[in-house]
PDB file of C-alpha atoms and ligand atoms in Angstrom:
ATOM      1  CA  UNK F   1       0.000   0.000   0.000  1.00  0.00           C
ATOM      2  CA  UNK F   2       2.841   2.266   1.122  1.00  0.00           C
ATOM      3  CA  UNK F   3       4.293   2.156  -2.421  1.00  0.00           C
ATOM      4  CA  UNK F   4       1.501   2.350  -4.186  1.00  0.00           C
ATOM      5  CA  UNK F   5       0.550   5.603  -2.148  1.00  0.00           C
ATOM      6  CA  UNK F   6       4.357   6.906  -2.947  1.00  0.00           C
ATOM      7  CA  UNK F   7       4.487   6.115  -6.337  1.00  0.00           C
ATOM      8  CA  UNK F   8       0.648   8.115  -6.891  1.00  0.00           C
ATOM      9  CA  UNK F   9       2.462  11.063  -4.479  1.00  0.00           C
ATOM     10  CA  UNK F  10       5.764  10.842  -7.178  1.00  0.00           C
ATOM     11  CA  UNK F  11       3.444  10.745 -10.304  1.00  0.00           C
ATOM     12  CA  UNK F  12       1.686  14.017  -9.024  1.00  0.00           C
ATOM     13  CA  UNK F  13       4.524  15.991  -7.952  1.00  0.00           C
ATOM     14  CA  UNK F  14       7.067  15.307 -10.316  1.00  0.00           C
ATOM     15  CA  UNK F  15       7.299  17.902 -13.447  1.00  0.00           C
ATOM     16  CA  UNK F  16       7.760  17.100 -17.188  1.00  0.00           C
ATOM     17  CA  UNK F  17      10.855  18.336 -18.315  1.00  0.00           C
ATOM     18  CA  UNK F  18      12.015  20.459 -21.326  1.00  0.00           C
ATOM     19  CA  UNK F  19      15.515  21.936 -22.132  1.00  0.00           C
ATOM     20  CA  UNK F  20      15.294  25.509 -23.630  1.00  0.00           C
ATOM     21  CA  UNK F  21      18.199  27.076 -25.189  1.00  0.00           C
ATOM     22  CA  UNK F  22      19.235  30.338 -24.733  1.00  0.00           C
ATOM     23  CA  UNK F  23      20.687  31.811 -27.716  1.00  0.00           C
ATOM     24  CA  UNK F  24      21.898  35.209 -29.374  1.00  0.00           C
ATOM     25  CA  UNK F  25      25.398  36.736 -30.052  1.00  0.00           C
ATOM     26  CA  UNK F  26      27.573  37.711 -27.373  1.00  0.00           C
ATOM     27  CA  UNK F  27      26.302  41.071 -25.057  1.00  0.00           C
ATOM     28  CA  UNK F  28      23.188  40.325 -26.082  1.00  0.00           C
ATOM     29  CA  UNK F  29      21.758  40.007 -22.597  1.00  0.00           C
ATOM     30  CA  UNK F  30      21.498  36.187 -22.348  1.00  0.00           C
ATOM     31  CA  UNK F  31      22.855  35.773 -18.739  1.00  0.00           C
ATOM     32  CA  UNK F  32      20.546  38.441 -17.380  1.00  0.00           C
ATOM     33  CA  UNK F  33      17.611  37.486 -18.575  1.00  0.00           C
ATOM     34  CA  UNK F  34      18.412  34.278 -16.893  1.00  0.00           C
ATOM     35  CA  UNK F  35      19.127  35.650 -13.802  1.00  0.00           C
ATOM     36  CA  UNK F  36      16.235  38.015 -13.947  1.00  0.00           C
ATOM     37  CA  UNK F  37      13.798  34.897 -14.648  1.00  0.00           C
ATOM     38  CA  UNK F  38      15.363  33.310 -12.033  1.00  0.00           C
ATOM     39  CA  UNK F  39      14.961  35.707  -9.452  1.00  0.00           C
ATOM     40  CA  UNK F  40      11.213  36.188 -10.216  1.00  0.00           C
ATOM     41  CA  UNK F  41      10.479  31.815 -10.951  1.00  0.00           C
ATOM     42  CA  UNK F  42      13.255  30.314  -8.639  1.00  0.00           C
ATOM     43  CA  UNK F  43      11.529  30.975  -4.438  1.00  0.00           C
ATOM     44  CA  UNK F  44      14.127  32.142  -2.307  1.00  0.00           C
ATOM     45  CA  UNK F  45      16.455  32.570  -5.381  1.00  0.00           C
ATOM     46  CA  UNK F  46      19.119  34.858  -3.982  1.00  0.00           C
ATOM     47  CA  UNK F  47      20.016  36.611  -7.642  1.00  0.00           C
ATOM     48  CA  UNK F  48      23.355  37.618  -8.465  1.00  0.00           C
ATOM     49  CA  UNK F  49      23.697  42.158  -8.879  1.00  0.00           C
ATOM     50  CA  UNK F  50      22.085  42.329 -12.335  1.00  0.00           C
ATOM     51  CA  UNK F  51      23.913  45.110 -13.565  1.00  0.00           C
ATOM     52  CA  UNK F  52      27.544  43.255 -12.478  1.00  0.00           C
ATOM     53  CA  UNK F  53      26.888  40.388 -15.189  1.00  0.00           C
ATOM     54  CA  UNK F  54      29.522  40.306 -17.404  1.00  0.00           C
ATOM     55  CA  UNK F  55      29.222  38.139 -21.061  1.00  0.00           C
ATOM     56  CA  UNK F  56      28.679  34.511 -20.928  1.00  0.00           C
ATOM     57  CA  UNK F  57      32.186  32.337 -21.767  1.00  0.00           C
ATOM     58  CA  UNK F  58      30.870  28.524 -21.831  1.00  0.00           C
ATOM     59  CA  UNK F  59      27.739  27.694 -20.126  1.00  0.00           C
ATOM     60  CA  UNK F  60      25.051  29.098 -17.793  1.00  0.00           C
ATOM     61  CA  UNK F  61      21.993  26.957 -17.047  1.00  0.00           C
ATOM     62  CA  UNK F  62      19.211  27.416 -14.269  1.00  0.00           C
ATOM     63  CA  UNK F  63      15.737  25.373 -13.737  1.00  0.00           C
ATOM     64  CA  UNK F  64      12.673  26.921 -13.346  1.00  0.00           C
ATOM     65  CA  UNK F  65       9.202  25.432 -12.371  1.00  0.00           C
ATOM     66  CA  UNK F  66       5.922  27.149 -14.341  1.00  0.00           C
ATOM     67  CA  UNK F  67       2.529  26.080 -16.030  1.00  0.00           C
ATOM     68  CA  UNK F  68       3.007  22.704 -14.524  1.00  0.00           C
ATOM     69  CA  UNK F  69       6.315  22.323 -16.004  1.00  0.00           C
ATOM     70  CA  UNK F  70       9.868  22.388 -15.478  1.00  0.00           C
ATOM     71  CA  UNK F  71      12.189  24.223 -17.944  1.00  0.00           C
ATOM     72  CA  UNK F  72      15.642  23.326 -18.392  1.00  0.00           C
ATOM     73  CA  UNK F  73      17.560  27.013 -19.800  1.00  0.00           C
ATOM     74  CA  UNK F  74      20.917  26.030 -21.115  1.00  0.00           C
ATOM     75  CA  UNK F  75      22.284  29.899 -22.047  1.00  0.00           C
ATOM     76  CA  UNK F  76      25.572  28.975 -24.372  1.00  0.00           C
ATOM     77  CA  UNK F  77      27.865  31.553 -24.782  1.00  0.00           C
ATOM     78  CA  UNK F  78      27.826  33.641 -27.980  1.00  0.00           C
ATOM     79  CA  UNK F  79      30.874  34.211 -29.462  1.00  0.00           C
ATOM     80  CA  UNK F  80      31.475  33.527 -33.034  1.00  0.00           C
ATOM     81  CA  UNK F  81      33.403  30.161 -31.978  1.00  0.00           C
ATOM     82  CA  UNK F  82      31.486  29.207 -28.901  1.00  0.00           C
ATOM     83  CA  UNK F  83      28.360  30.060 -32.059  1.00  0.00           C
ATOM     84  CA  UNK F  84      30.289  26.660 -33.524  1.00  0.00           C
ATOM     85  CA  UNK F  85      28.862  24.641 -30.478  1.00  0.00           C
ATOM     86  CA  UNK F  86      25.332  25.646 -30.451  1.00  0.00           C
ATOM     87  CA  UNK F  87      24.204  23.054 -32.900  1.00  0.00           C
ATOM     88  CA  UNK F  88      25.539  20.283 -30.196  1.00  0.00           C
ATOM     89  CA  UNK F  89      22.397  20.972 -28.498  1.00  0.00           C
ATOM     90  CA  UNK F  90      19.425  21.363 -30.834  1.00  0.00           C
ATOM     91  CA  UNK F  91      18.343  17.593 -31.373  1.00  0.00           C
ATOM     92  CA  UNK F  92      17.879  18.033 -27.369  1.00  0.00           C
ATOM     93  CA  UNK F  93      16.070  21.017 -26.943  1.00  0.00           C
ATOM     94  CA  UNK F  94      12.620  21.587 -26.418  1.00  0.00           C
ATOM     95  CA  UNK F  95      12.182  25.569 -27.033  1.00  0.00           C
ATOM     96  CA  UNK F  96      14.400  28.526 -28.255  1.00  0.00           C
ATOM     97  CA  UNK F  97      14.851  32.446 -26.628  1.00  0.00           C
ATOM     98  CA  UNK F  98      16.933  33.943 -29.192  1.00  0.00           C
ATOM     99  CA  UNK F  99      18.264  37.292 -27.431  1.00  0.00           C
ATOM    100  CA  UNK F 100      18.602  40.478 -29.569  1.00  0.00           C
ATOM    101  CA  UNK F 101      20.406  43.568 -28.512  1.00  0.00           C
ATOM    102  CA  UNK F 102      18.198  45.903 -29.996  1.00  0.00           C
ATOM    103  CA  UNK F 103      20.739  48.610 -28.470  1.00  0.00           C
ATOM    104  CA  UNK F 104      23.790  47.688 -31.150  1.00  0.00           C
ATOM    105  CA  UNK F 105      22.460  48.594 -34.400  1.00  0.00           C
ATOM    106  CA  UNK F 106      26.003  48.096 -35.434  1.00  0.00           C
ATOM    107  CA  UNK F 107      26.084  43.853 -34.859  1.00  0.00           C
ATOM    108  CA  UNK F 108      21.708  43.906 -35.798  1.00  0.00           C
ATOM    109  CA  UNK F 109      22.928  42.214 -39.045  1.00  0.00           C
ATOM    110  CA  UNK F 110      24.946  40.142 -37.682  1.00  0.00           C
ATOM    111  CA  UNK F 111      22.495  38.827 -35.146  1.00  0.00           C
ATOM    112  CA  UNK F 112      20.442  38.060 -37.991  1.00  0.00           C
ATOM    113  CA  UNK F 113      22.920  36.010 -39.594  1.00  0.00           C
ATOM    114  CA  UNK F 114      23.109  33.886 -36.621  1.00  0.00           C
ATOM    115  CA  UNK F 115      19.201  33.007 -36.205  1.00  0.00           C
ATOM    116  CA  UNK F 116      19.029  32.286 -39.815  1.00  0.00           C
ATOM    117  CA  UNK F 117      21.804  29.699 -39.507  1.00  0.00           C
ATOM    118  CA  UNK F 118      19.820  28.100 -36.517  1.00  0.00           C
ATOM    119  CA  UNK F 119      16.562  28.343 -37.782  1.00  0.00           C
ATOM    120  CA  UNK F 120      17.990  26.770 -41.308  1.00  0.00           C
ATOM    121  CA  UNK F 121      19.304  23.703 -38.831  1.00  0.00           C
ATOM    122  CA  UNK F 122      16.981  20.590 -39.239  1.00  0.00           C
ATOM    123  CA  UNK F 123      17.407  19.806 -35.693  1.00  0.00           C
ATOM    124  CA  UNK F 124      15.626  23.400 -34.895  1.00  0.00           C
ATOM    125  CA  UNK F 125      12.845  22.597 -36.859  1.00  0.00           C
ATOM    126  CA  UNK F 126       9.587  22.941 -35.372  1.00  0.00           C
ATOM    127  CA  UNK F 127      11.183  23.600 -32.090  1.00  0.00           C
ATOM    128  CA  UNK F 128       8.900  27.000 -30.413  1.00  0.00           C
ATOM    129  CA  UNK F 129      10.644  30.537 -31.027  1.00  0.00           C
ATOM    130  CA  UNK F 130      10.901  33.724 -28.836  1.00  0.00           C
ATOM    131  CA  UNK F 131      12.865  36.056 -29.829  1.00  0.00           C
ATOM    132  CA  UNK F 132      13.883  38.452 -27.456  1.00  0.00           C
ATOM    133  CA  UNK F 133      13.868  42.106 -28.052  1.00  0.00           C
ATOM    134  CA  UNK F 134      15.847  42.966 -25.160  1.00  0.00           C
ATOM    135  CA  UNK F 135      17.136  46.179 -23.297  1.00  0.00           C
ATOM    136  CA  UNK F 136      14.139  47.977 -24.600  1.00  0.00           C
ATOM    137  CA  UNK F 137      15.327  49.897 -21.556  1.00  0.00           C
ATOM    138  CA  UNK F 138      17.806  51.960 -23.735  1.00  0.00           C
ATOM    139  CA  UNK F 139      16.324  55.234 -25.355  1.00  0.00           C
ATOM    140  CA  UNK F 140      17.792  54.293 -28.416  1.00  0.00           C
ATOM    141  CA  UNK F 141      16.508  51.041 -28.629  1.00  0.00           C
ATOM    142  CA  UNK F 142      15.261  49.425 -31.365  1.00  0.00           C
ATOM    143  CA  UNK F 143      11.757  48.959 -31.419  1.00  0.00           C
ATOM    144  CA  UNK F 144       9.767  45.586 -31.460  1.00  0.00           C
ATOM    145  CA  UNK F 145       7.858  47.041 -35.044  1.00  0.00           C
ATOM    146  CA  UNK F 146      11.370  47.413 -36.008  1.00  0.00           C
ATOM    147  CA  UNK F 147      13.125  44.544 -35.159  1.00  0.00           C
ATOM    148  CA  UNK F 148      10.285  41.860 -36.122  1.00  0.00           C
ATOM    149  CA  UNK F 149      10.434  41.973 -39.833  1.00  0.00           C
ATOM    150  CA  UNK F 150      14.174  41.183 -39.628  1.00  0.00           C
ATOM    151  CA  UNK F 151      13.797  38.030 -37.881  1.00  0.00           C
ATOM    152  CA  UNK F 152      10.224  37.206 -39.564  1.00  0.00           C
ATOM    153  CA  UNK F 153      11.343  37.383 -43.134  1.00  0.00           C
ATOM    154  CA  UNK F 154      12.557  34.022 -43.485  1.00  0.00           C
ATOM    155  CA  UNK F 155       9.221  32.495 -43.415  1.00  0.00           C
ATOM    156  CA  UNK F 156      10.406  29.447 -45.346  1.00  0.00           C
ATOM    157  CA  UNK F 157      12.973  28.238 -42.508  1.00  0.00           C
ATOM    158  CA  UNK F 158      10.536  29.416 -39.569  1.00  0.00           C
ATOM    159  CA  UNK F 159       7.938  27.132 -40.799  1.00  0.00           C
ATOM    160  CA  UNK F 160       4.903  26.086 -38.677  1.00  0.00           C
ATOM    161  CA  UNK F 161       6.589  26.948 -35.595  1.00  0.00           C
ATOM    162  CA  UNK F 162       5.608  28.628 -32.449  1.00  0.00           C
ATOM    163  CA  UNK F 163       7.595  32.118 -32.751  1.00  0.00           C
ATOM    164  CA  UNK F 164       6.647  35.341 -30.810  1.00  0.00           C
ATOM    165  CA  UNK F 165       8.872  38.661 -31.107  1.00  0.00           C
ATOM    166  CA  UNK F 166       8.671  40.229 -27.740  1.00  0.00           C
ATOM    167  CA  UNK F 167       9.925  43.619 -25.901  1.00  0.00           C
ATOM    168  CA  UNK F 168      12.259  42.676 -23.351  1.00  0.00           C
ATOM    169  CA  UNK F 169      14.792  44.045 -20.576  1.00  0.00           C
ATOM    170  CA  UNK F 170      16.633  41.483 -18.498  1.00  0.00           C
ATOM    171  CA  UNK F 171      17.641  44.602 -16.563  1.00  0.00           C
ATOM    172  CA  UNK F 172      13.931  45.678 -15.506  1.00  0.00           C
ATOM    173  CA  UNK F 173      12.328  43.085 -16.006  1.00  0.00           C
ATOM    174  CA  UNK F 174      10.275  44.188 -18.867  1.00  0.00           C
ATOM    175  CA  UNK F 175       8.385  40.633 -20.679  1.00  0.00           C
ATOM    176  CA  UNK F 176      10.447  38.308 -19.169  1.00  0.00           C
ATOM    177  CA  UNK F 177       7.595  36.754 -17.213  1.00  0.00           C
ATOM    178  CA  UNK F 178       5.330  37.235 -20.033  1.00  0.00           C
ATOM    179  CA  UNK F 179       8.024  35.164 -22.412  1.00  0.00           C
ATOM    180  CA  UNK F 180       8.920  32.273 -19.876  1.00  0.00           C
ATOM    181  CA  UNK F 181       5.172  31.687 -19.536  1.00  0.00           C
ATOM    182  CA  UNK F 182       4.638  31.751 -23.215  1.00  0.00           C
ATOM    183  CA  UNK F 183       7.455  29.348 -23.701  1.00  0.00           C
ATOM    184  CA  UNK F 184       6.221  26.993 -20.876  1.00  0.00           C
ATOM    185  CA  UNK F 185       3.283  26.739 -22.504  1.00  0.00           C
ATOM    186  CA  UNK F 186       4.338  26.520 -26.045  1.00  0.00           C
ATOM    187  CA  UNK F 187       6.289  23.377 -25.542  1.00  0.00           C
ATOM    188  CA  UNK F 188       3.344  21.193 -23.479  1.00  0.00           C
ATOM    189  CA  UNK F 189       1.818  22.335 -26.891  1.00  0.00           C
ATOM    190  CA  UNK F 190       4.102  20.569 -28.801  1.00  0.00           C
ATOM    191  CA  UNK F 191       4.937  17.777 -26.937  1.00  0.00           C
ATOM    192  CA  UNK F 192       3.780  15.595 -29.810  1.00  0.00           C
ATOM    193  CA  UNK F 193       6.417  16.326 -31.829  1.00  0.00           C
ATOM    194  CA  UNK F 194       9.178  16.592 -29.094  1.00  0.00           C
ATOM    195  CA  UNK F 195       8.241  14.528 -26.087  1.00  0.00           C
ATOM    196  CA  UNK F 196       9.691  15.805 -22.493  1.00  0.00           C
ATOM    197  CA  UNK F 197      12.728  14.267 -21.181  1.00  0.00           C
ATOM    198  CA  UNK F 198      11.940  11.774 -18.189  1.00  0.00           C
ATOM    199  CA  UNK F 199      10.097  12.825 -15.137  1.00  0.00           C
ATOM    200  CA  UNK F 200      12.566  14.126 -11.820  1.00  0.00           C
ATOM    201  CA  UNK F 201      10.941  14.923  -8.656  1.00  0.00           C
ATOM    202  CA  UNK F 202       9.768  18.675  -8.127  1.00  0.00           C
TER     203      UNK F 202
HETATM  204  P1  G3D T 301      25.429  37.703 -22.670  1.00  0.00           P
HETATM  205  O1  G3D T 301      25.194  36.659 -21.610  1.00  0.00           O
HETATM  206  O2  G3D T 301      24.472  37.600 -23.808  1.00  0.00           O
HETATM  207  O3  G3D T 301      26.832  37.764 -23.153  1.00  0.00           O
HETATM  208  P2  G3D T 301      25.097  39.595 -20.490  1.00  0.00           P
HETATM  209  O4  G3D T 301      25.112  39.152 -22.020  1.00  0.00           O
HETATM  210  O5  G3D T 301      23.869  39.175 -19.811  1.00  0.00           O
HETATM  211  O6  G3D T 301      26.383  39.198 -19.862  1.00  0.00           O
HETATM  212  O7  G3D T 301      25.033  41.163 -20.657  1.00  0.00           O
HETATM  213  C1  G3D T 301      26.019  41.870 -21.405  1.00  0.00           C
HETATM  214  C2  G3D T 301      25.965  43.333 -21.039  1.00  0.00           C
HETATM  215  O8  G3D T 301      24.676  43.872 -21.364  1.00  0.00           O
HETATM  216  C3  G3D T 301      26.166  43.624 -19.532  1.00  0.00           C
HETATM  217  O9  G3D T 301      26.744  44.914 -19.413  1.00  0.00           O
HETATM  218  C4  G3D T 301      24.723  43.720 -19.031  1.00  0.00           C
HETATM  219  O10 G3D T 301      24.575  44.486 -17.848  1.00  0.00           O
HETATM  220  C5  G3D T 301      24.042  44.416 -20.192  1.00  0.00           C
HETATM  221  N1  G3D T 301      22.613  44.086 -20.261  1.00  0.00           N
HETATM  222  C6  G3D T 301      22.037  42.874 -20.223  1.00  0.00           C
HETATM  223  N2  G3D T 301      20.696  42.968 -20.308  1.00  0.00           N
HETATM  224  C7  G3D T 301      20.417  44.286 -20.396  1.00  0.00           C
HETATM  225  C8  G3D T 301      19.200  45.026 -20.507  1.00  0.00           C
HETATM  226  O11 G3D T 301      18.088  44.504 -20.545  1.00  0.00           O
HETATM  227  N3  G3D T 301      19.333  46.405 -20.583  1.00  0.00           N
HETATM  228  C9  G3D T 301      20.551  47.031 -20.547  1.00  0.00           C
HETATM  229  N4  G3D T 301      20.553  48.353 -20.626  1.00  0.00           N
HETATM  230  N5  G3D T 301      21.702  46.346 -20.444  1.00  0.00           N
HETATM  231  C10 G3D T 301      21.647  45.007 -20.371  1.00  0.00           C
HETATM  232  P3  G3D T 301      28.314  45.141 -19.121  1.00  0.00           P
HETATM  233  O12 G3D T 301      28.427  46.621 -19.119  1.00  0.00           O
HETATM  234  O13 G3D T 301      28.585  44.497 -17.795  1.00  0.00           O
HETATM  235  O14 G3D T 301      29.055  44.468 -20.218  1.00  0.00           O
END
């Protein structure tokens, strides 16, 4: 009886698990959006000073529990040979945030470059979108009205896929519950075509 009871308790609380990657070129603001999720997902998450995050060199991950799921963020760093990496991880993943620094109109193009090439990857395809329009705290900021038709014009490698383009600030906080929600839910929505990873207690 005792294990029956324990393994209903263990089917209820235990989360289905997706991996989201967190992509974009280097300064784009991938660690602190993390951290910024984190500290508004993660109870009792003692967050890191925001504004002291420098750029991401290897690997940042963090777990955060939302929607009845729990979401894996893997943010890989974003320099042009770290870039080389990236593709290591698509067959695995379950969602994308692509991070834009819609304050460098100087590396916009480049940015560009860099989404095409992953959404162009098989192993992307299908896989939800958001694409990040972040530090929409800068006056000169790109807008979202600009910045969408850049990374919506390759509707033949975007596909049927889940993509929203969304104002974001990992520094205030702007959207970033707004797009962690919308991911959450994207990827229980397409959990037909990539299953979660197993079960692990909540
Ligand atoms: P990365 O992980 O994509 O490389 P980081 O980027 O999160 O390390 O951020 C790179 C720089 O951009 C950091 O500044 C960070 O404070 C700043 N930044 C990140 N998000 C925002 C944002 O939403 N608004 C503004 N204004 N700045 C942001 P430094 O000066 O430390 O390099």
């Amino acid at each position: 009886m005792y294990t029956l009871l324990h393994g209903l308790y263990k089917h209820v609380t235990q989360k289905d698990e997706f991996f989201v990657l967190i992509l974009g070129l280097d300064n784009a603001g991938k660690t602190t959006f993390l951290e910024s999720a984190k500290t508004r997902f993660v109870k009792n998450y003692k967050g890191v000073n925001l504004s002291k995050i420098t750029t991401t060199v290897g690997l940042n991950i963090g777990k955060i529990d939302t929607n009845g799921v729990r979401l894996n963020f893997w943010d890989l760093g974003g320099q042009e040979e770290l870039q080389a990496l990236w593709d290591k991880y698509y067959q695995e993943c379950h969602a994308v945030i692509y991070v834009v620094d819609t304050g460098d109109r100087e590396r916009i193009g480049e940015s560009k470059e860099s989404f095409i090439k992953m959404i162009k990857n098989e192993n992307t395809r299908g896989v939800p979108l958001l694409v990040a329009a972040n530090k929409q705290d800068l006056e000169e900021c790109m807008g979202v009205r600009e910045v969408k038709p850049l990374f919506e014009s390759n509707v033949d490698h975007v596909g049927t896929r889940e993509v929203m383009v969304l104002a974001t600030s990992g520094l205030t906080g702007e959207g970033v519950v707004e797009g962690i929600d919308w991911v959450a839910q994207c990827v229980v929505r397409n959990m037909h075509a990539r299953p979660p990873h197993d079960k692990e207690k909540s």
